Tab-separated table of C-alpha atoms and ligand atoms in Angstrom:
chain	number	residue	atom	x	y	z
A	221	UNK	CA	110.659	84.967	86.029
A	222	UNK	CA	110.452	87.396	83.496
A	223	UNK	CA	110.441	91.224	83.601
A	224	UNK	CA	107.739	92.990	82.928
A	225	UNK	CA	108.032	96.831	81.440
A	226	UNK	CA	106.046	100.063	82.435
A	227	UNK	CA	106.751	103.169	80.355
A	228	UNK	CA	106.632	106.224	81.782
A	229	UNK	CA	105.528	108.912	79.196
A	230	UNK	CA	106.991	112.150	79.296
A	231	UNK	CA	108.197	112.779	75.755
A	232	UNK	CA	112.139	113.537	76.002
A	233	UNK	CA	112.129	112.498	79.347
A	234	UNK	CA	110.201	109.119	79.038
A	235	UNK	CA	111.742	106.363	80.747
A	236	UNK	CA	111.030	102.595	81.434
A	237	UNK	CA	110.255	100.429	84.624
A	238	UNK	CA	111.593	96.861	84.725
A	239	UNK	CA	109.843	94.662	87.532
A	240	UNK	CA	110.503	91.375	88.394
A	241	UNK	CA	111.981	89.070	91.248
A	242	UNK	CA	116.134	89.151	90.819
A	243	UNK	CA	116.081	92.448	88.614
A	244	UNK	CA	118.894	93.907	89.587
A	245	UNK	CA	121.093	90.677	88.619
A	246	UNK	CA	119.565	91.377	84.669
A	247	UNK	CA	119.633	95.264	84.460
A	248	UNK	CA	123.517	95.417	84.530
A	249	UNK	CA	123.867	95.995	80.533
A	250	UNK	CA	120.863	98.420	80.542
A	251	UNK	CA	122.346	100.612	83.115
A	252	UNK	CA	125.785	99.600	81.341
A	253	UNK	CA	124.089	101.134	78.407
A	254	UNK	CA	122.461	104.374	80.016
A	255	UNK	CA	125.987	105.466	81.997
A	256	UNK	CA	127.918	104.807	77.869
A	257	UNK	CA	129.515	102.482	80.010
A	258	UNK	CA	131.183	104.312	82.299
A	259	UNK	CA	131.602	104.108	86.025
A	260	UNK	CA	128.049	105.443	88.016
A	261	UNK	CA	128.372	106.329	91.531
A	262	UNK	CA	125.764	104.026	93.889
A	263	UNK	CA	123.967	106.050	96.836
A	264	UNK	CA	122.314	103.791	99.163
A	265	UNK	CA	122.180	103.530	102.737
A	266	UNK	CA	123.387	101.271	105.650
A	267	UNK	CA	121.067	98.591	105.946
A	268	UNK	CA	120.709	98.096	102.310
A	269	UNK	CA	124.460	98.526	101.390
A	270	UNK	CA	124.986	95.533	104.248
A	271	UNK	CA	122.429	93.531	102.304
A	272	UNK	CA	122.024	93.994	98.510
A	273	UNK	CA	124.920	96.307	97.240
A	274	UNK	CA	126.938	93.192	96.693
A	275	UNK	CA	124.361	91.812	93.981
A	276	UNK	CA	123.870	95.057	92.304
A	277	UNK	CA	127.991	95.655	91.874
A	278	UNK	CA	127.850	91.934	90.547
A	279	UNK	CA	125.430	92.521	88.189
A	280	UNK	CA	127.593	96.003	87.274
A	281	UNK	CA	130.774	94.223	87.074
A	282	UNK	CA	129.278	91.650	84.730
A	283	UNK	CA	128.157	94.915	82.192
A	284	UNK	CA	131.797	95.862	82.238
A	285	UNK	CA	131.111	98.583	85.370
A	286	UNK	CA	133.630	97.079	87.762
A	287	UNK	CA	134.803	98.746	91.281
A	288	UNK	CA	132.094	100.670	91.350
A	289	UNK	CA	131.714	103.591	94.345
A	290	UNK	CA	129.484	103.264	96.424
A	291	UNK	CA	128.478	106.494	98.975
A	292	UNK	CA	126.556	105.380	102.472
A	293	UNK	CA	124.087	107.547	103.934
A	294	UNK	CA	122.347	106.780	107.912
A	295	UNK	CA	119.288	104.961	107.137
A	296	UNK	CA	116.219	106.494	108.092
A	297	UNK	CA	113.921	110.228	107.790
A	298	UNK	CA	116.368	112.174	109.419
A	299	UNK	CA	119.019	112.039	106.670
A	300	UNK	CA	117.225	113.647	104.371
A	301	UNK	CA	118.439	117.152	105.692
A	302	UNK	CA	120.354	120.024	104.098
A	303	UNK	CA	123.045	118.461	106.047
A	304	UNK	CA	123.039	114.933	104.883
A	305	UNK	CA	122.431	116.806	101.131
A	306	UNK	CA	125.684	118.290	101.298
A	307	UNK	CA	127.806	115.669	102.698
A	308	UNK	CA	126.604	113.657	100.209
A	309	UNK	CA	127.048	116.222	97.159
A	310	UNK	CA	130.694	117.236	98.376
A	311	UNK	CA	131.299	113.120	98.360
A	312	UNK	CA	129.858	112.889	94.799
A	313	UNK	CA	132.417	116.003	93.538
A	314	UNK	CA	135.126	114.192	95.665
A	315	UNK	CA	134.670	111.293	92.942
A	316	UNK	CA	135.470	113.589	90.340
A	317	UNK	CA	132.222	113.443	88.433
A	318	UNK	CA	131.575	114.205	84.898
A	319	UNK	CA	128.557	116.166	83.521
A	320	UNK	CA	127.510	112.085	81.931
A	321	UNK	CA	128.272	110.520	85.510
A	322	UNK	CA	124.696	108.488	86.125
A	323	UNK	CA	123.767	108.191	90.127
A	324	UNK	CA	122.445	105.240	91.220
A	325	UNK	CA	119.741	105.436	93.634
A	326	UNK	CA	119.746	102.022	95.943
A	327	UNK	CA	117.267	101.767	98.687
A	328	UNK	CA	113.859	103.261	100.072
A	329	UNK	CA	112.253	106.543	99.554
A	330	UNK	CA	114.734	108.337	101.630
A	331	UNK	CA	117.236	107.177	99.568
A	332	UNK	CA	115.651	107.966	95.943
A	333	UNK	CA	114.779	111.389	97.117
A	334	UNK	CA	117.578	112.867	98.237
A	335	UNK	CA	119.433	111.551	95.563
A	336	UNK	CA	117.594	112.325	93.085
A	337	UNK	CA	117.718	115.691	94.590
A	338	UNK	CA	121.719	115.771	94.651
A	339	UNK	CA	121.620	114.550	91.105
A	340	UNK	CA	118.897	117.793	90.331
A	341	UNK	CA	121.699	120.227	91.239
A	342	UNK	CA	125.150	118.547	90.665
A	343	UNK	CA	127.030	119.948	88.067
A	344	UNK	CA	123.295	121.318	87.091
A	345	UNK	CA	122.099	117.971	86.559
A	346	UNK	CA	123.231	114.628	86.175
A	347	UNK	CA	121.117	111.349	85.092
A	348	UNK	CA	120.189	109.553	87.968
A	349	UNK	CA	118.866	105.843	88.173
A	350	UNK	CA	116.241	104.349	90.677
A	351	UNK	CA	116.630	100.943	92.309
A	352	UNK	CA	113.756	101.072	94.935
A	353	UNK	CA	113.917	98.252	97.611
A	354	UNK	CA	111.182	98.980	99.962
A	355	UNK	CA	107.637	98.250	98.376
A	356	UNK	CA	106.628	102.331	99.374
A	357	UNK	CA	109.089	103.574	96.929
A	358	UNK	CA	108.760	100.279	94.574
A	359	UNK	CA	104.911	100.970	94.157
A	360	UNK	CA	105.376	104.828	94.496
A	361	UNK	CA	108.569	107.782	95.230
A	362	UNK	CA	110.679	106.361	92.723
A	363	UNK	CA	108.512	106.705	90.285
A	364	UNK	CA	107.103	110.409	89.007
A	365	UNK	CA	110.382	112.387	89.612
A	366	UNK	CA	109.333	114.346	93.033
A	367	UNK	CA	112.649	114.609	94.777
A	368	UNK	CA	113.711	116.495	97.968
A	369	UNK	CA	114.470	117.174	101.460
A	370	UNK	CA	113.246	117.766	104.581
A	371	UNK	CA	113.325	121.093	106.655
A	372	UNK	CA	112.296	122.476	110.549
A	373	UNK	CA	109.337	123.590	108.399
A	374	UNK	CA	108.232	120.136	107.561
A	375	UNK	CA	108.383	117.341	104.820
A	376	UNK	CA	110.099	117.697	101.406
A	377	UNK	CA	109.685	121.562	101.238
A	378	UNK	CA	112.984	121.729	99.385
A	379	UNK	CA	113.362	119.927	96.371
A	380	UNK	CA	113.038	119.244	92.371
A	381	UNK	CA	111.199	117.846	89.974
A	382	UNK	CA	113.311	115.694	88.258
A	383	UNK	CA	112.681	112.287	86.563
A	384	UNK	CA	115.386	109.287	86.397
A	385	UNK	CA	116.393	107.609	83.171
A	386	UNK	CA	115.705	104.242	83.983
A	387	UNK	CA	113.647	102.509	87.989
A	388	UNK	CA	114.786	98.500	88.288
A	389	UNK	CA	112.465	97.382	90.679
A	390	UNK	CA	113.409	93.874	91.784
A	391	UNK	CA	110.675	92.531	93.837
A	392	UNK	CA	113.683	89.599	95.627
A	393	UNK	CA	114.584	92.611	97.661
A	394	UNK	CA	111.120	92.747	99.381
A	395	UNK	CA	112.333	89.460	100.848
A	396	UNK	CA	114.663	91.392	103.404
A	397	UNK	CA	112.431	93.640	104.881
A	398	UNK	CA	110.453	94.246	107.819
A	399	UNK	CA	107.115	93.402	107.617
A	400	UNK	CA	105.801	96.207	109.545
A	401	UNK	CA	107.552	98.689	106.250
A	402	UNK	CA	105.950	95.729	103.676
A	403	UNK	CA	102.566	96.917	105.457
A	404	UNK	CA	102.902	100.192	105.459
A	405	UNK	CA	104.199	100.210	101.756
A	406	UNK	CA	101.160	98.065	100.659
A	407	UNK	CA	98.699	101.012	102.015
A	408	UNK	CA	99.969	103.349	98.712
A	409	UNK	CA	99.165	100.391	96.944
A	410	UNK	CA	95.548	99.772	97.885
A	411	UNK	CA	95.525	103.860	97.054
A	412	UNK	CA	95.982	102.888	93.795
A	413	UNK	CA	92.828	100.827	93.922
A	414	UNK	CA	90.878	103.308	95.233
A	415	UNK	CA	91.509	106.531	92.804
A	416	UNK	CA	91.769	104.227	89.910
A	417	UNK	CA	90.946	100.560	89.648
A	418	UNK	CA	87.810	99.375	91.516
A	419	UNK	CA	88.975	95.395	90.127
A	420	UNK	CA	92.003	95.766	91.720
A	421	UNK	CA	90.946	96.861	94.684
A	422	UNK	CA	88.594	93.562	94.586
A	423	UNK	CA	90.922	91.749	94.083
A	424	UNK	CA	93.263	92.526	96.598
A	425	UNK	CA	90.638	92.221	99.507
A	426	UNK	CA	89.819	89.143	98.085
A	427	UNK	CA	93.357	87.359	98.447
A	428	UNK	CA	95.559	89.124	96.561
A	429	UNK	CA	97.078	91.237	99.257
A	430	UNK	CA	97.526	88.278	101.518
A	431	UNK	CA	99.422	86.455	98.489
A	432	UNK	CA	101.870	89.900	98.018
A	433	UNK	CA	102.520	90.557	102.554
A	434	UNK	CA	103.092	86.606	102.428
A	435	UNK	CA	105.894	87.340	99.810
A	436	UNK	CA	104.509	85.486	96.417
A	437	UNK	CA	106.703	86.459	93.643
A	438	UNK	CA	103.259	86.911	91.224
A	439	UNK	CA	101.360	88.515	93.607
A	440	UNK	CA	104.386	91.137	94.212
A	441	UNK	CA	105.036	91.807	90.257
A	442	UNK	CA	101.066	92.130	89.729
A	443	UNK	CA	100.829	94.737	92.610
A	444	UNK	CA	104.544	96.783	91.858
A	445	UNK	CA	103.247	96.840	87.596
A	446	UNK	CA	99.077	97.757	88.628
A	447	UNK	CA	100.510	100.874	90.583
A	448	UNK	CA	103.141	102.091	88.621
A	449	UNK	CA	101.023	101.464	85.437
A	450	UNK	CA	98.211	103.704	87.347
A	451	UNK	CA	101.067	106.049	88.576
A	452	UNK	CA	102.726	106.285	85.340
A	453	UNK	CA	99.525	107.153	83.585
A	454	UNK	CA	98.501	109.941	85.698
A	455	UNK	CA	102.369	111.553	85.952
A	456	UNK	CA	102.708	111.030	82.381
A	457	UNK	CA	98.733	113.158	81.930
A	458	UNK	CA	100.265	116.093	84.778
A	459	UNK	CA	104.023	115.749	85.578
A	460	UNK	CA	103.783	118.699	87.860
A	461	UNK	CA	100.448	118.358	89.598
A	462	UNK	CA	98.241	121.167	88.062
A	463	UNK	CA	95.285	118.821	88.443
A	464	UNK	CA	95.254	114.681	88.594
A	465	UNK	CA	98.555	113.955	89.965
A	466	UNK	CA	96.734	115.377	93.170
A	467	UNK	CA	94.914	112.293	93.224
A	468	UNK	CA	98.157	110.601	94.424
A	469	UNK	CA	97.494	112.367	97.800
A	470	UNK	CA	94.095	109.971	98.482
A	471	UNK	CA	94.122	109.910	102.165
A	472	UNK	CA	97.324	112.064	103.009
A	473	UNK	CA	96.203	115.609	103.740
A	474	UNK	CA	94.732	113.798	107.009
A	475	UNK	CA	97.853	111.569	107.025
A	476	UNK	CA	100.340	113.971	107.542
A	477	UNK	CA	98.622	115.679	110.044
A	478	UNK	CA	98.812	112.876	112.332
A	479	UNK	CA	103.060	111.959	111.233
A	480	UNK	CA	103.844	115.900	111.716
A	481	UNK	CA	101.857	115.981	115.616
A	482	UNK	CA	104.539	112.680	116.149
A	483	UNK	CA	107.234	114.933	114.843
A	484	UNK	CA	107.862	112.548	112.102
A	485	UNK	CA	110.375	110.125	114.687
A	486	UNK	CA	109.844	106.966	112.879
A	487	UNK	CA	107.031	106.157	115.590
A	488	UNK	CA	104.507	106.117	112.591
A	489	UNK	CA	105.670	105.250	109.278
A	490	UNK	CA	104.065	107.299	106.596
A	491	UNK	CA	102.049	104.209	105.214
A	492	UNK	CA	100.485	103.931	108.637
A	493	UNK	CA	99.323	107.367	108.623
A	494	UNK	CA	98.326	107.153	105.271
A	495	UNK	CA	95.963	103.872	105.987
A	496	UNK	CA	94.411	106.134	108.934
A	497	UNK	CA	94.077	109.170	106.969
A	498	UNK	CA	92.517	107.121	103.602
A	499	UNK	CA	89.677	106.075	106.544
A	500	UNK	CA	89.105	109.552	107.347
A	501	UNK	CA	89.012	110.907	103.798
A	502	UNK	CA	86.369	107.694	103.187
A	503	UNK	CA	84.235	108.965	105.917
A	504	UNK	CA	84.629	112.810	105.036
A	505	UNK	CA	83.334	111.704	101.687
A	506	UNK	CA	80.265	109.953	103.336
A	507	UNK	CA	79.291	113.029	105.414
A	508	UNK	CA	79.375	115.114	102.519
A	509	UNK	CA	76.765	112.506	101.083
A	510	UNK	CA	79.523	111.859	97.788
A	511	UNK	CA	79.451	108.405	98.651
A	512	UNK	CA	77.944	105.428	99.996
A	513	UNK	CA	79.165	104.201	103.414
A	514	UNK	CA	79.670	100.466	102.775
A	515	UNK	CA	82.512	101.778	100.590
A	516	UNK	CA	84.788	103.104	103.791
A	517	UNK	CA	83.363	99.946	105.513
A	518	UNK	CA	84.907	97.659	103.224
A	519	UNK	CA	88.015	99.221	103.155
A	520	UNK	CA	88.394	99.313	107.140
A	521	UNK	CA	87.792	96.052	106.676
A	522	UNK	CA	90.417	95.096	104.518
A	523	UNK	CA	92.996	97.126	106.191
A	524	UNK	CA	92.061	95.279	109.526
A	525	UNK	CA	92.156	91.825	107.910
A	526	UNK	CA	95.820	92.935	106.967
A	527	UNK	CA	96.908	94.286	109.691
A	528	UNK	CA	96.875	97.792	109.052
A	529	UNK	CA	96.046	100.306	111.449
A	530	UNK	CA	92.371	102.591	111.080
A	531	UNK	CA	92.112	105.003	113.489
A	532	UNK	CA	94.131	107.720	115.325
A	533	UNK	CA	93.858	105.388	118.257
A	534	UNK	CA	95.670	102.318	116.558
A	535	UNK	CA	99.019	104.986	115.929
A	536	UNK	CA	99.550	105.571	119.373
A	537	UNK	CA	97.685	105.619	122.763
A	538	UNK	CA	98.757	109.456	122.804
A	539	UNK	CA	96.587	111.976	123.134
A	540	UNK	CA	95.842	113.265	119.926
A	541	UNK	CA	94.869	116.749	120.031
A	542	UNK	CA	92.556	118.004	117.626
A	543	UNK	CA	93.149	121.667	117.213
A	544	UNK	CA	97.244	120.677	116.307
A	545	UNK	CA	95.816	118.334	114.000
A	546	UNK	CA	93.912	120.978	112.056
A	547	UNK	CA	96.664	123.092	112.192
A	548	UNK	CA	98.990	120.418	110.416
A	549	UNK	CA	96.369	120.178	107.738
A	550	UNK	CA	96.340	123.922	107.426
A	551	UNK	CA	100.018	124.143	107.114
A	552	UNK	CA	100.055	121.216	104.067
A	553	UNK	CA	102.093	122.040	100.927
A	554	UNK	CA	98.966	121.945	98.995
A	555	UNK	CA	97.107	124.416	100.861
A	556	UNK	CA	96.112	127.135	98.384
A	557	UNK	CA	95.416	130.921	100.108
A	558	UNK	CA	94.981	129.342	102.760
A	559	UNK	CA	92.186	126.674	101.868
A	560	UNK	CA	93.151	122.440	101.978
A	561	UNK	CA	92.547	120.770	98.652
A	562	UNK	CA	90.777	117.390	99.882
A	563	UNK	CA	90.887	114.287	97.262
A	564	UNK	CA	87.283	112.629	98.406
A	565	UNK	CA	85.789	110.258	97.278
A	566	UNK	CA	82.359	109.175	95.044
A	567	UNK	CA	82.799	105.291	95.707
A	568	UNK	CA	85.585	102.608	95.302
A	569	UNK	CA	87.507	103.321	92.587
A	570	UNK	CA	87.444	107.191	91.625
A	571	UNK	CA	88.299	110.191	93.681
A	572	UNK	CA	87.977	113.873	92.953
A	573	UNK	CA	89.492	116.975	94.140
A	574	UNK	CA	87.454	119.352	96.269
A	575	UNK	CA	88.093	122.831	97.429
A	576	UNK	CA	86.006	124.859	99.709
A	577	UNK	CA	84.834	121.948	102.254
A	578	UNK	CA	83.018	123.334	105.214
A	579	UNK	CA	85.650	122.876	108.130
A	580	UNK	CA	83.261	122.210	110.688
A	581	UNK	CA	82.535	119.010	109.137
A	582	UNK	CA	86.458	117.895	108.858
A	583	UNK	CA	86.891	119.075	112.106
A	584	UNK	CA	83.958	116.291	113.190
A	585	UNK	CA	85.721	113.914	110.971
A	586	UNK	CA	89.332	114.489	112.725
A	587	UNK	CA	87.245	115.017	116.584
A	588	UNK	CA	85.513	111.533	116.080
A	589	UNK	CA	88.549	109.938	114.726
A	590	UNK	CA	90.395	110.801	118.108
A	591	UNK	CA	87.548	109.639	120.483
A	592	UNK	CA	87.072	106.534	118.545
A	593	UNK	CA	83.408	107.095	117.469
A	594	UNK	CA	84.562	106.011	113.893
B	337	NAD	N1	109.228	111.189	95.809
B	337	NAD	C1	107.997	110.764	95.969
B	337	NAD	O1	107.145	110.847	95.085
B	337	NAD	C2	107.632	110.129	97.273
B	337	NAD	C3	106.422	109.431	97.404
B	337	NAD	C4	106.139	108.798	98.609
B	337	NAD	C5	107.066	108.851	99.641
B	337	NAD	N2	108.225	109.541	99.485
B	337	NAD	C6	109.229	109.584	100.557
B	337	NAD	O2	109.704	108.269	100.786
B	337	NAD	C7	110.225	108.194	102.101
B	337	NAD	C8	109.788	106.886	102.735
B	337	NAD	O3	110.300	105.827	101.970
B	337	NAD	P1	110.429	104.353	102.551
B	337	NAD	O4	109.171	103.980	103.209
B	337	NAD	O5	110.968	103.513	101.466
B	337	NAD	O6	111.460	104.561	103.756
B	337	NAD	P2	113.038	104.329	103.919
B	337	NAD	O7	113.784	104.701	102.713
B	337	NAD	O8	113.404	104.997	105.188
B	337	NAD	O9	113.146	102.748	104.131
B	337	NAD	C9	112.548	102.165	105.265
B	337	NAD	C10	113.545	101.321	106.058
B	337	NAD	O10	113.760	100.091	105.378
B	337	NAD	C11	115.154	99.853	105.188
B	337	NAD	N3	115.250	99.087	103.946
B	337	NAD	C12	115.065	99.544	102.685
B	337	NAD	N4	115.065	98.526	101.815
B	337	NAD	C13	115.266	97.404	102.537
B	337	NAD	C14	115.352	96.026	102.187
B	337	NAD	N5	115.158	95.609	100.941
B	337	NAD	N6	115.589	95.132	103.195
B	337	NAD	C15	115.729	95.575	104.478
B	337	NAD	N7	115.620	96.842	104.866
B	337	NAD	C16	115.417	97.754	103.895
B	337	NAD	C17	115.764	101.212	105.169
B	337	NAD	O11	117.126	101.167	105.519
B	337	NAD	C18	114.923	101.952	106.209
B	337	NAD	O12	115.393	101.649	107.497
B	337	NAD	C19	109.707	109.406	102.837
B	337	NAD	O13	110.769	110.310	103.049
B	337	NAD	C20	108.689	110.013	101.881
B	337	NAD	O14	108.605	111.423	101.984
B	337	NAD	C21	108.519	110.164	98.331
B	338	ZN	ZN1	102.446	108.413	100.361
């Protein structure tokens, strides 16, 4: 198979992302090239070191990189603490890095955030490289240079902007996991549909997602290039979300309301919540008469015929509470003196920003969610 290329724009800072199946085996001389061929250090974490950090230090060896280190993080939300930040920067320094040592980012979204995070501040900055291998950060973190940490306050208050030089996204490594993260992962992609492409949203309810959970290398390269093509387009337009890159956040304002009440344990993965809140931003939309209601119809639909979860109910049998959920919303990163920012909705397809909605009407949204009128 061959690779396909998506550039990301950003003048000095521009960079490329190759997709295809087996990737990683054909990048070695391009990363080769990027580190001026000498040593990078890998970050990746358990599960993924067990399974595909042998391939990518084969494909390094065979650029000339041999022996390279490779630094194992816990696998999972919680590393990405100040804790697991400065293990990991004190075991970078322990390498005896260089200002021109490259970091090599191998695994999920936790994994490409905090180090592209370490990689923000080490030595003020060194390259870093992304080699997503869960479809979420495939179709979406690694891309766009958001990187960061976790606090007691919530999700990835502390962090940088700060883009990589070069994201290898081989699509093989879907192969290994779960289906339940392949799901979730896919919900971000069908978010791409819905701000952007109306087609490709048609097209995946007609098929195409079915052809891309089932594993079809096609299907998979299609989906990865559509969504970084759409991300890439609107990062490249607003890099540091003064306007459109807020788009991104289709259905999460409502999304992390319900993965903060759960305490963010893992008992919800963030495309779950995401699928749930996209529903609820759908059916704010409606109520606000922006947009016709066969539109959120449709979409429950397709999420159902996937396997997706659509209400607050299919999360978990808890008790949601309403008022806590508010308050999550309310405490959001992109709450502006003191007002949410909602990305609603005018149809499949394109999305819009709105300020100022009348809460009484989100609270209905949220209180019908819970008791399952939706
Ligand atoms: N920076 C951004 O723009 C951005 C955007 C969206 C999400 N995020 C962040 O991404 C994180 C979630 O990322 P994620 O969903 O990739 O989670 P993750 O990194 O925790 O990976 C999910 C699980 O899959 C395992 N795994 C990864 N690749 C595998 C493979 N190929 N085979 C088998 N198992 C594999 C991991 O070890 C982990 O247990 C969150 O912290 C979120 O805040 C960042
Ligand atoms: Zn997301």
């Amino acid at each position: 198979m061959t690779t396909e290329t998506v550039r990301v724009e950003l003048g000095a800072r521009s960079y490329d992302i190759l997709i295809g199946a087996g990737e990683t085996a054909r990048a070695g001389a391009r990363i080769a090239e990027i580190t001026g061929g000498r040593p990078p250090v890998i970050v990746t974490d358990a599960n993924v070191a067990a399974i595909h950090l042998p391939g990518l230090r084969a494909s390094l060896a065979g650029a000339g990189l041999s022996d390279v280190p490779a630094i194992v993080l816990p696998a999972g939300e919680g590393t990405k603490t100040f804790a697991h930040l400065e293990r990991l920067c004190e075991d970078v320094l322990a390498l005896g890095v260089e200002r021109s040592t490259v970091l090599i980012a191998l695994g999920g979204g936790v994994i490409g955030d905090i180090t592209g995070f370490a990689a923000s501040i080490l030595l003020r900055g060194l390259d870093f490289i992304q080699i997503p291998t869960t479809l979420l950060s495939q179709v979406d973190s690694s891309v766009g240079g958001k990187t960061g940490i976790n606090t007691a306050w919530g999700k990835n208050l502390v962090g940088a902007f700060h883009q990589p030089r070069l994201v290898v996204v081989d699509t093989g490594t879907l192969d290994t996991l779960p289906k339940r993260e392949v799901l979730a992962g896919y919900a971000e992609v069908v978010k791409y549909g819905l701000i952007r492409d109306p087609a490709f949203f048609d097209e995946l309810a007609t098929g195409e997602a079915e052809r891309l959970i089932a594993g079809e290398p096609e299907a998979r390269r299609r989906a990865v290039a559509v969504s970084c093509r759409i991300k890439a387009e609107i990062v490249g337009a607003d890099e540091r979300e003064n306007a459109d890159r807020a788009l991104l956040n289709l259905g999460h304002t409502f999304g992390h309301a319900f993965e903060a009440a759960m305490g963010y344990d893992g008992r919800v993965l963030h495309g779950e919540a995401v699928a749930v809140g996209t529903i609820l931003a759908l059916d704010l939309s409606v109520r606000l008469g922006l947009c016709p209601a066969d539109d959120p119809a449709r979409v429950r639909a397709h999420f159902r015929a996937v396997g997706l979860p659509t209400t607050p109910g299919d999360l978990s049998n808890a008790e949601w509470d309403v008022d806590e959920l508010l308050g999550h919303m309310t405490r959001d990163k992109k709450v502006k003196d003191g007002r949410i920012t909602f990305i609603l909705t005018r149809g499949v397809g394109t999305a819009h920003t709105q300020r100022g909605v009348d809460p009484a009407r989100v609270r209905a949204v949220v209180a019908d969610a819970v008791a399952g009128r939706v």
